[in-house]
Short mmCIF file of C-alpha atoms and ligand atoms in Angstrom, two decimals:
data_model
loop_
_atom_site.label_atom_id
_atom_site.label_comp_id
_atom_site.label_asym_id
_atom_site.label_seq_id
_atom_site.Cartn_x
_atom_site.Cartn_y
_atom_site.Cartn_z
CA MET A 1 86.65 143.05 73.11
CA HIS A 2 85.39 145.53 75.79
CA PRO A 3 88.03 146.95 78.11
CA ILE A 4 88.17 144.70 81.15
CA MET A 5 88.18 146.14 84.68
CA LEU A 6 91.34 145.10 86.48
CA PRO A 7 91.52 145.37 90.30
CA VAL A 8 93.22 148.63 91.25
CA ASP A 9 95.45 146.94 93.83
CA PHE A 10 96.55 144.47 91.17
CA ILE A 11 97.57 147.31 88.83
CA ASP A 12 99.54 148.93 91.67
CA SER A 13 101.25 145.69 92.64
CA MET A 14 102.31 144.97 89.03
CA ARG A 15 103.70 148.52 88.73
CA GLN A 16 105.72 147.93 91.89
CA GLN A 17 106.92 144.52 90.75
CA MET A 18 107.73 145.31 87.10
CA GLY A 19 108.31 149.04 86.93
CA ALA A 20 107.66 150.61 83.50
CA GLU A 21 107.17 147.20 81.88
CA ALA A 22 103.92 146.79 83.82
CA GLU A 23 102.20 149.12 81.30
CA LEU A 24 102.92 146.64 78.50
CA LEU A 25 101.49 143.80 80.57
CA LEU A 26 98.38 145.81 81.46
CA GLN A 27 97.82 146.65 77.78
CA ALA A 28 98.24 142.98 76.79
CA LEU A 29 95.58 142.04 79.34
CA GLN A 30 93.12 144.18 77.33
CA THR A 31 93.66 142.12 74.15
CA GLU A 32 91.89 138.93 73.02
CA PRO A 33 93.05 135.68 74.67
CA VAL A 34 94.89 133.23 72.44
CA THR A 35 93.39 129.84 71.48
CA SER A 36 95.69 126.85 71.26
CA ILE A 37 95.40 123.08 71.10
CA ARG A 38 97.72 120.12 71.61
CA LEU A 39 97.26 117.18 69.27
CA ASN A 40 96.91 113.62 70.45
CA SER A 41 98.96 110.94 68.68
CA LYS A 42 95.54 109.38 67.87
CA LEU A 43 95.22 111.95 65.09
CA ASP A 44 97.83 111.95 62.31
CA VAL A 45 96.91 115.21 60.62
CA LEU A 46 95.61 118.55 61.73
CA THR A 47 92.09 119.09 60.40
CA PHE A 48 91.27 122.70 61.28
CA ASP A 49 89.76 125.10 58.76
CA CYS A 50 91.43 128.20 60.18
CA ASP A 51 95.11 129.26 60.03
CA THR A 52 97.41 127.57 62.47
CA ASP A 53 100.79 128.48 63.83
CA GLU A 54 103.13 126.21 65.81
CA VAL A 55 103.67 126.57 69.55
CA PRO A 56 107.49 126.74 69.62
CA TRP A 57 108.04 124.76 72.84
CA HIS A 58 105.79 121.78 72.10
CA VAL A 59 105.93 119.80 68.89
CA ASP A 60 102.18 118.96 69.05
CA GLY A 61 101.02 122.46 70.06
CA TYR A 62 99.24 124.79 67.63
CA TYR A 63 97.75 128.27 67.88
CA LEU A 64 94.42 128.71 66.07
CA SER A 65 93.71 132.05 64.42
CA GLU A 66 90.11 131.88 65.63
CA ARG A 67 88.26 129.88 68.28
CA PRO A 68 86.04 127.25 66.61
CA GLN A 69 82.99 125.81 68.34
CA PHE A 70 84.88 122.78 69.64
CA THR A 71 81.68 121.11 70.88
CA LEU A 72 80.57 120.68 67.27
CA ASP A 73 83.72 118.84 66.24
CA PRO A 74 83.35 115.05 66.74
CA LEU A 75 87.16 114.74 66.91
CA PHE A 76 87.17 116.91 70.04
CA HIS A 77 84.90 114.36 71.77
CA ALA A 78 87.09 111.51 70.54
CA GLY A 79 90.07 113.01 72.40
CA CYS A 80 92.04 113.83 69.25
CA TYR A 81 93.27 117.10 70.74
CA TYR A 82 93.13 119.02 74.01
CA VAL A 83 92.32 122.73 74.11
CA GLN A 84 95.25 123.83 76.22
CA GLU A 85 96.71 127.17 77.07
CA ALA A 86 100.00 127.44 75.11
CA SER A 87 102.33 128.69 77.88
CA SER A 88 101.59 125.70 80.11
CA MET A 89 102.81 123.33 77.37
CA PHE A 90 106.32 124.47 78.36
CA ILE A 91 106.25 121.66 80.93
CA GLN A 92 107.29 119.44 78.02
CA GLN A 93 110.71 121.15 77.98
CA VAL A 94 111.29 120.33 81.64
CA LEU A 95 110.29 116.70 81.10
CA GLU A 96 112.59 116.35 78.10
CA GLN A 97 115.53 117.90 79.97
CA TYR A 98 115.13 116.16 83.34
CA LEU A 99 112.88 113.09 83.28
CA ASP A 100 113.36 109.59 81.91
CA PRO A 101 110.06 108.39 80.34
CA SER A 102 110.21 105.20 82.41
CA SER A 103 109.31 107.16 85.55
CA VAL A 104 106.50 107.14 88.09
CA VAL A 105 104.92 110.61 88.18
CA LEU A 106 102.29 112.29 90.34
CA ASP A 107 100.24 115.20 88.97
CA LEU A 108 98.90 116.38 92.32
CA CYS A 109 96.47 119.14 91.27
CA ALA A 110 95.35 117.67 87.99
CA ALA A 111 91.77 118.63 87.02
CA PRO A 112 90.65 119.19 84.32
CA GLY A 113 93.66 117.31 82.99
CA GLY A 114 95.61 119.46 80.49
CA LYS A 115 98.99 118.78 82.02
CA SER A 116 98.15 115.17 82.89
CA THR A 117 97.39 114.36 79.25
CA LEU A 118 100.68 116.04 78.27
CA ILE A 119 102.65 114.03 80.86
CA SER A 120 100.91 110.76 79.97
CA GLU A 121 101.87 111.34 76.33
CA TYR A 122 105.50 111.96 77.32
CA LEU A 123 105.66 108.79 79.47
CA GLY A 124 104.02 106.63 76.77
CA SER A 125 104.08 102.91 77.47
CA GLU A 126 107.20 103.14 79.68
CA GLY A 127 106.00 105.23 82.61
CA LEU A 128 103.11 105.51 85.03
CA LEU A 129 101.12 108.64 85.92
CA LEU A 130 98.95 109.15 88.98
CA SER A 131 96.60 111.98 88.16
CA ASN A 132 95.04 113.35 91.34
CA GLU A 133 92.33 115.85 92.15
CA VAL A 134 91.27 116.70 95.69
CA VAL A 135 88.02 118.52 94.82
CA ARG A 136 85.33 115.88 94.37
CA GLN A 137 83.25 117.67 91.70
CA ARG A 138 86.34 118.12 89.51
CA VAL A 139 87.39 114.48 89.55
CA PHE A 140 84.80 113.46 86.95
CA ILE A 141 85.92 115.86 84.23
CA LEU A 142 89.50 114.78 84.93
CA SER A 143 88.58 111.13 84.56
CA GLU A 144 86.63 111.86 81.34
CA ASN A 145 89.56 113.73 79.78
CA ILE A 146 92.02 110.99 80.76
CA GLN A 147 89.79 108.34 79.21
CA LYS A 148 89.30 110.32 76.01
CA TRP A 149 93.04 110.89 75.67
CA GLY A 150 93.39 107.08 75.62
CA ASN A 151 96.78 106.25 77.14
CA GLY A 152 96.47 103.31 79.47
CA ASN A 153 99.30 104.55 81.69
CA THR A 154 97.21 106.82 83.96
CA ILE A 155 95.48 106.14 87.27
CA VAL A 156 93.02 108.78 88.51
CA THR A 157 92.87 109.36 92.26
CA HIS A 158 91.02 111.58 94.74
CA ASN A 159 93.31 112.16 97.72
CA THR A 160 94.71 115.03 99.74
CA PRO A 161 98.37 116.03 99.40
CA ALA A 162 98.91 114.83 103.01
CA GLU A 163 97.49 111.38 102.19
CA TYR A 164 100.02 111.13 99.36
CA GLY A 165 102.84 112.27 101.67
CA GLU A 166 101.90 109.64 104.27
CA ARG A 167 100.93 106.68 102.09
CA CYS A 168 103.36 106.97 99.18
CA THR A 169 106.62 107.91 100.90
CA ASN A 170 109.57 108.05 98.46
CA LEU A 171 107.49 106.70 95.58
CA PHE A 172 107.62 109.34 92.84
CA ASP A 173 110.43 110.22 90.45
CA CYS A 174 108.58 113.42 89.67
CA ILE A 175 105.72 115.43 91.17
CA LEU A 176 103.96 118.25 89.37
CA VAL A 177 102.31 120.78 91.68
CA ASP A 178 100.27 122.99 89.35
CA ALA A 179 98.99 124.88 92.33
CA PRO A 180 95.60 126.51 92.89
CA CYS A 181 96.47 130.22 92.67
CA SER A 182 95.08 133.74 92.41
CA GLY A 183 94.86 133.36 88.61
CA GLU A 184 96.23 136.75 87.48
CA GLY A 185 97.50 135.11 84.30
CA MET A 186 93.90 134.20 83.38
CA PHE A 187 92.48 137.71 83.90
CA ARG A 188 91.75 138.38 80.24
CA LYS A 189 89.59 135.30 79.91
CA ASP A 190 88.27 134.63 83.42
CA GLU A 191 85.94 137.18 84.97
CA GLN A 192 85.71 135.19 88.21
CA ALA A 193 89.49 135.33 88.69
CA ARG A 194 89.31 139.14 88.40
CA SER A 195 86.40 139.48 90.80
CA GLU A 196 87.88 137.17 93.46
CA TRP A 197 91.35 138.74 93.41
CA SER A 198 92.56 140.78 96.38
CA PRO A 199 95.92 141.21 98.18
CA ALA A 200 94.51 139.04 100.98
CA ALA A 201 93.55 136.32 98.49
CA VAL A 202 97.12 136.35 97.14
CA ARG A 203 98.49 135.87 100.66
CA LYS A 204 96.02 133.07 101.33
CA CYS A 205 96.94 131.32 98.08
CA ALA A 206 100.67 131.56 98.89
CA GLU A 207 100.09 129.97 102.31
CA ARG A 208 97.96 127.19 100.85
CA GLN A 209 100.59 126.48 98.19
CA ARG A 210 103.26 126.04 100.88
CA ALA A 211 100.99 123.72 102.85
CA ILE A 212 100.40 121.61 99.72
CA LEU A 213 104.13 121.41 98.98
CA MET A 214 105.00 120.53 102.56
CA ASP A 215 102.25 117.89 102.79
CA VAL A 216 103.24 116.06 99.60
CA TRP A 217 107.01 116.42 100.02
CA ASP A 218 107.64 112.97 101.52
CA ALA A 219 106.08 111.30 98.47
CA LEU A 220 108.94 112.54 96.28
CA LYS A 221 112.03 110.32 96.07
CA PRO A 222 115.26 111.91 97.22
CA GLY A 223 116.87 113.14 94.02
CA GLY A 224 113.38 113.38 92.45
CA LEU A 225 112.11 116.22 90.29
CA ILE A 226 109.46 118.66 91.45
CA ILE A 227 107.80 120.99 88.96
CA TYR A 228 106.01 123.89 90.60
CA SER A 229 103.74 126.03 88.45
CA THR A 230 101.00 128.65 88.74
CA CYS A 231 99.02 130.82 86.35
CA THR A 232 99.72 133.99 88.27
CA PHE A 233 102.31 136.80 88.05
CA ASN A 234 103.03 137.88 91.64
CA THR A 235 106.28 136.90 93.36
CA GLU A 236 104.55 135.88 96.62
CA GLU A 237 102.99 132.81 95.00
CA ASN A 238 105.95 132.18 92.69
CA GLU A 239 109.56 133.10 93.50
CA LYS A 240 108.99 133.40 97.24
CA ASN A 241 107.48 129.94 97.47
CA VAL A 242 110.32 128.47 95.41
CA GLU A 243 112.89 130.20 97.64
CA TRP A 244 111.06 128.79 100.65
CA MET A 245 111.27 125.28 99.11
CA ALA A 246 114.99 125.72 98.58
CA GLU A 247 115.59 127.01 102.12
CA SER A 248 113.15 124.97 104.19
CA LEU A 249 112.93 121.75 102.21
CA GLY A 250 116.48 121.76 100.87
CA ALA A 251 115.52 121.63 97.18
CA GLU A 252 117.90 122.67 94.42
CA VAL A 253 116.57 124.99 91.70
CA LEU A 254 117.28 123.64 88.20
CA PRO A 255 117.91 125.69 85.06
CA VAL A 256 115.65 124.96 82.07
CA GLU A 257 117.08 125.62 78.63
CA TYR A 258 114.96 127.50 76.12
CA ASP A 259 115.30 129.46 72.92
CA LYS A 260 115.71 133.18 73.58
CA SER A 261 113.30 133.98 70.72
CA TRP A 262 110.44 132.45 72.77
CA GLY A 263 110.16 135.60 74.88
CA ILE A 264 110.32 133.85 78.25
CA THR A 265 111.26 136.08 81.22
CA GLU A 266 113.60 134.69 83.88
CA GLY A 267 112.58 135.47 87.45
CA THR A 268 115.09 135.49 90.31
CA VAL A 269 114.21 131.79 90.23
CA GLY A 270 111.96 130.13 87.65
CA TYR A 271 110.42 131.30 84.37
CA HIS A 272 107.57 133.70 83.66
CA PHE A 273 105.32 133.78 80.62
CA TYR A 274 103.92 137.28 80.23
CA PRO A 275 101.29 137.82 77.54
CA HIS A 276 103.06 140.94 76.23
CA ARG A 277 106.19 138.87 75.51
CA THR A 278 104.97 135.33 74.74
CA LYS A 279 101.88 134.25 72.79
CA GLY A 280 99.71 132.72 75.51
CA GLU A 281 98.26 133.45 78.94
CA GLY A 282 100.25 134.17 82.09
CA PHE A 283 102.19 131.25 83.53
CA TYR A 284 105.07 130.62 85.93
CA LEU A 285 107.15 127.49 86.29
CA CYS A 286 110.16 126.36 88.28
CA ALA A 287 111.87 122.94 88.29
CA LEU A 288 113.64 121.74 91.44
CA ARG A 289 115.41 118.64 92.61
CA LYS A 290 114.90 117.13 96.06
CA HIS A 291 118.24 116.64 97.77
CA ASP A 292 119.60 113.13 97.55
CA GLU A 293 120.23 111.12 100.69
CA GLU A 294 120.23 107.59 101.97
CA TYR A 295 116.62 106.54 101.87
CA LYS A 296 114.30 103.64 102.31
CA PRO A 297 112.66 102.86 98.97
CA PHE A 298 108.87 102.82 98.74
CA SER A 299 107.43 99.54 99.92
CA PRO A 300 103.79 98.73 99.32
CA SER A 301 101.98 98.71 102.64
CA ALA A 302 99.96 95.58 103.26
CA SER A 303 98.11 97.19 106.11
CA ARG A 304 94.88 98.04 104.31
CA HIS A 305 92.37 95.56 103.07
CA SER A 306 92.30 95.22 99.31
CA SER A 307 88.90 95.13 97.61
CA VAL A 308 90.43 93.90 94.36
CA ARG A 309 89.07 90.59 93.18
CA PRO A 310 91.57 88.60 91.09
CA LEU A 311 90.33 86.80 87.99
CA THR A 312 88.12 83.92 89.07
CA THR A 313 87.34 80.78 87.09
CA THR A 314 83.96 82.19 86.12
CA ASN A 315 85.49 85.37 84.83
CA ASN A 316 88.22 83.49 83.02
CA GLN A 317 85.81 82.39 80.33
CA TYR A 318 85.83 85.98 79.09
CA LEU A 319 89.56 86.45 79.23
CA ALA A 320 90.19 85.39 75.62
CA THR A 321 87.45 87.79 74.46
CA LEU A 322 88.84 90.69 76.50
CA ARG A 323 92.34 90.03 75.21
CA SER A 324 91.08 89.94 71.61
CA TRP A 325 89.93 93.56 72.05
CA LEU A 326 93.52 94.73 72.65
CA GLN A 327 96.34 95.14 70.14
CA HIS A 328 99.03 94.08 72.62
CA PRO A 329 97.20 91.97 75.23
CA ASP A 330 100.42 90.84 76.92
CA ASP A 331 101.16 94.44 77.91
CA TRP A 332 98.06 94.53 80.14
CA ALA A 333 97.03 93.07 83.46
CA ILE A 334 93.27 92.46 83.57
CA ARG A 335 91.25 92.34 86.74
CA TYR A 336 87.67 92.38 87.87
CA THR A 337 85.95 94.63 90.37
CA ASP A 338 82.42 93.32 90.67
CA ARG A 339 81.24 92.76 87.06
CA PHE A 340 83.73 95.17 85.50
CA ALA A 341 87.00 94.17 83.85
CA THR A 342 89.78 96.76 83.80
CA ALA A 343 93.10 96.80 81.93
CA TYR A 344 96.20 98.36 83.46
CA PRO A 345 99.89 98.22 82.55
CA MET A 346 101.45 94.83 83.26
CA ARG A 347 104.82 96.43 83.96
CA TYR A 348 103.32 98.31 86.95
CA LYS A 349 100.93 95.57 88.08
CA GLU A 350 102.34 95.09 91.57
CA LEU A 351 102.57 98.79 92.28
CA ILE A 352 99.05 99.53 91.01
CA ASP A 353 97.59 96.60 92.97
CA SER A 354 99.15 97.97 96.12
CA LEU A 355 98.20 101.60 95.47
CA SER A 356 94.61 100.72 94.70
CA SER A 357 94.21 99.55 98.27
CA SER A 358 95.87 102.56 99.89
CA LEU A 359 94.56 105.44 97.74
CA THR A 360 91.07 106.50 96.70
CA CYS A 361 91.22 105.42 93.08
CA ILE A 362 88.59 106.75 90.70
CA SER A 363 90.01 104.59 87.95
CA THR A 364 92.84 102.10 88.14
CA GLY A 365 93.11 101.70 84.39
CA PHE A 366 90.81 101.42 81.40
CA GLY A 367 87.37 99.86 81.67
CA LEU A 368 87.34 97.04 79.13
CA GLY A 369 84.07 95.25 79.63
CA GLU A 370 81.10 94.52 81.83
CA GLU A 371 79.65 91.09 82.49
CA ARG A 372 76.00 91.00 81.51
CA GLY A 373 74.29 87.68 82.11
CA ARG A 374 76.22 85.16 80.09
CA THR A 375 78.18 87.61 77.96
CA ILE A 376 80.66 90.39 78.33
CA ALA A 377 79.90 93.79 76.76
CA PRO A 378 82.63 96.31 75.85
CA GLN A 379 82.74 99.52 77.87
CA HIS A 380 82.93 102.90 76.20
CA SER A 381 86.44 103.62 77.53
CA LEU A 382 87.75 100.65 75.52
CA SER A 383 86.89 102.54 72.31
CA MET A 384 89.00 105.49 73.49
CA LEU A 385 92.07 103.39 74.40
CA LYS A 386 94.91 103.73 71.89
CA ASP A 387 95.72 100.02 72.22
CA PHE A 388 92.13 99.12 71.29
CA HIS A 389 91.95 96.53 68.50
CA LYS A 390 89.33 98.27 66.35
CA GLU A 391 88.90 95.35 63.98
CA ALA A 392 87.46 93.23 66.81
CA PHE A 393 84.08 94.87 65.96
CA PRO A 394 82.43 95.78 62.65
CA ASN A 395 83.32 99.44 61.97
CA VAL A 396 80.68 101.87 60.72
CA ALA A 397 81.97 105.23 59.44
CA LEU A 398 79.69 108.16 60.30
CA THR A 399 79.20 111.48 58.55
CA ARG A 400 79.67 114.61 60.65
CA ASP A 401 75.90 115.00 61.14
CA GLN A 402 75.50 111.35 62.13
CA ALA A 403 78.47 111.66 64.51
CA LEU A 404 76.95 114.71 66.22
CA SER A 405 73.62 112.97 66.50
CA TYR A 406 75.38 109.97 68.11
CA LEU A 407 77.22 112.29 70.52
CA ARG A 408 73.87 113.84 71.52
CA THR A 409 72.69 110.28 72.30
CA GLU A 410 69.88 110.62 69.74
CA ALA A 411 68.27 107.71 67.93
CA LEU A 412 70.46 106.37 65.13
CA ASN A 413 69.61 105.51 61.57
CA LEU A 414 72.38 103.30 60.21
CA SER A 415 70.73 101.49 57.34
CA GLY A 416 72.59 98.44 56.08
CA ALA A 417 74.74 98.06 59.23
CA PRO A 418 75.43 94.47 60.38
CA LEU A 419 73.56 93.11 63.39
CA GLY A 420 75.13 93.17 66.86
CA LEU A 421 77.74 95.46 68.39
CA LEU A 422 79.17 98.12 66.10
CA LEU A 423 82.14 100.43 66.49
CA LEU A 424 81.21 103.88 65.17
CA THR A 425 84.05 105.94 63.73
CA TYR A 426 84.52 109.45 62.39
CA GLU A 427 87.42 110.14 60.03
CA GLY A 428 88.83 106.76 61.05
CA VAL A 429 88.82 107.58 64.79
CA PRO A 430 86.60 105.56 67.19
CA LEU A 431 83.71 107.50 68.74
CA GLY A 432 82.06 104.66 70.67
CA PHE A 433 79.72 101.70 70.37
CA ALA A 434 76.16 101.08 69.21
CA LYS A 435 74.13 97.88 69.05
CA ASN A 436 72.08 96.98 66.00
CA VAL A 437 69.13 94.89 67.18
CA GLY A 438 67.52 94.76 63.71
CA THR A 439 64.55 97.05 64.20
CA ARG A 440 66.74 99.86 65.58
CA GLN A 441 70.29 100.69 66.64
CA ASN A 442 70.81 101.36 70.33
CA ASN A 443 73.02 104.35 71.03
CA LEU A 444 75.56 103.32 73.69
CA TYR A 445 77.38 106.66 74.06
CA PRO A 446 77.78 107.54 77.78
CA HIS A 447 74.83 109.68 78.78
CA GLU A 448 76.89 111.85 81.13
CA TRP A 449 79.26 112.84 78.29
CA ARG A 450 76.59 113.71 75.71
CA ILE A 451 76.41 117.08 73.94
CA ARG A 452 73.59 118.87 75.75
CA HIS A 453 72.83 122.31 74.39
CA LEU A 454 73.93 122.47 70.76
N1 LIG B 1 96.77 121.01 86.32
C1 LIG B 1 95.44 121.33 85.83
C2 LIG B 1 95.45 121.30 84.32
O1 LIG B 1 96.52 121.46 83.69
O2 LIG B 1 94.38 121.07 83.73
C3 LIG B 1 94.94 122.64 86.39
C4 LIG B 1 94.97 122.65 87.89
S1 LIG B 1 94.32 124.07 88.69
C5 LIG B 1 95.52 125.27 88.36
C6 LIG B 1 94.57 123.69 90.37
C7 LIG B 1 93.83 122.49 90.91
O3 LIG B 1 94.14 122.33 92.30
C8 LIG B 1 92.32 122.59 90.82
O4 LIG B 1 91.79 121.49 90.14
C9 LIG B 1 91.85 122.60 92.28
O5 LIG B 1 90.65 121.92 92.47
C10 LIG B 1 92.99 121.88 92.98
N2 LIG B 1 93.09 122.25 94.44
C11 LIG B 1 92.40 123.18 95.12
N3 LIG B 1 92.76 123.18 96.42
C12 LIG B 1 93.70 122.22 96.56
C13 LIG B 1 94.46 121.74 97.67
N4 LIG B 1 94.30 122.26 98.89
N5 LIG B 1 95.31 120.73 97.46
C14 LIG B 1 95.48 120.22 96.23
N6 LIG B 1 94.81 120.64 95.14
C15 LIG B 1 93.93 121.64 95.30
#
């Protein structure tokens, strides 16, 4: 690795903040970044060729000794693991220590979805996650990653923090604000973060972070948990913002237990991950509790018109088919929007119905099927859902080369496959659907997700 050019003002500010220890940090920033993944419960065994080492603070986290070409691994596209920076997996420890899985959680700054997939895994079938991204272009990758991960407990939205504060007052048991920041912790792998950094940018980020926290604050229940995190080192965006939350918003800072051998550094408030002490990139996290008080519980507002069409008699003819595609059909509410049927958790039906009319929802659950003429065709997201009943379709196991060809949306050659809709699998994991029309097999992999350049 070539030496990287760090901004001079950054070097000075770290020397001021950390004293002699800054030299160790600056040296660590000249070393190779670490590659780590977090396994999905879809995959039972780890299938990497290189050496792996466990991430101590997350049971599904692994360091890889080298960075494989993930794009050429069909299991990557099937959502079997997420390539996630190791330090940020520490959020799991906060969840385990402070949050009941049957909670309603907002991940406010969620794209591309690393922490949302972690939270959705923690909540499992008991909780509900709203995964939000305010920047329009980033919503699509978030939605793709949520679908590939395959838990049906996540709704993807595109709203501002203020819209959440106004429309979802006192709704959430927990809010994660993984704030947009100056990105010092990403310097060794992100050239853009280095080139955009300046003392003024740090100040601007700190102000924006406070505005985000203030805007969303009303959406958190009194007594609720707020997790504030950044991938930067400076105290302006970290400790000072947390102290401001404690003073101005009345939040209580919570201790998080951890093993001393993990190399975590305690700030005046919160926890730092420095790459010279922990194996991973730079990260900061603090958990706080909103003060408890008498409060009016969240009540769904009926003020906005709902565009949701309930199941009609016409659509009902497909209900038995749609239910046969799920392992636990009674756990799901099914509804139509135009020709599309979507499944979402029955236990949160009322809440989701109400939120879908007050928030800008990109997805309110998992696309199950699309009415086409007199039939209903499965949607790709069904094949990603963990509750998908795979045996509802003939399964065709693909080799690695066939799987890659399918993922590039190339023509298929599946000789001997039965006629009709087929579920294509790789190492037992669903990749998506194809349709055998006799003379050829139509590749139904979503065009926008295809492998483009390899
Ligand atoms: N949590 C994500 C993950 O684990 O994959 C990473 C989030 S990234 C650190 C911060 C996110 O905040 C970005 O997706 C960015 O688009 C979004 N963002 C930028 N400005 C924002 C604002 N004013 N309010 C809320 N989110 C914002």
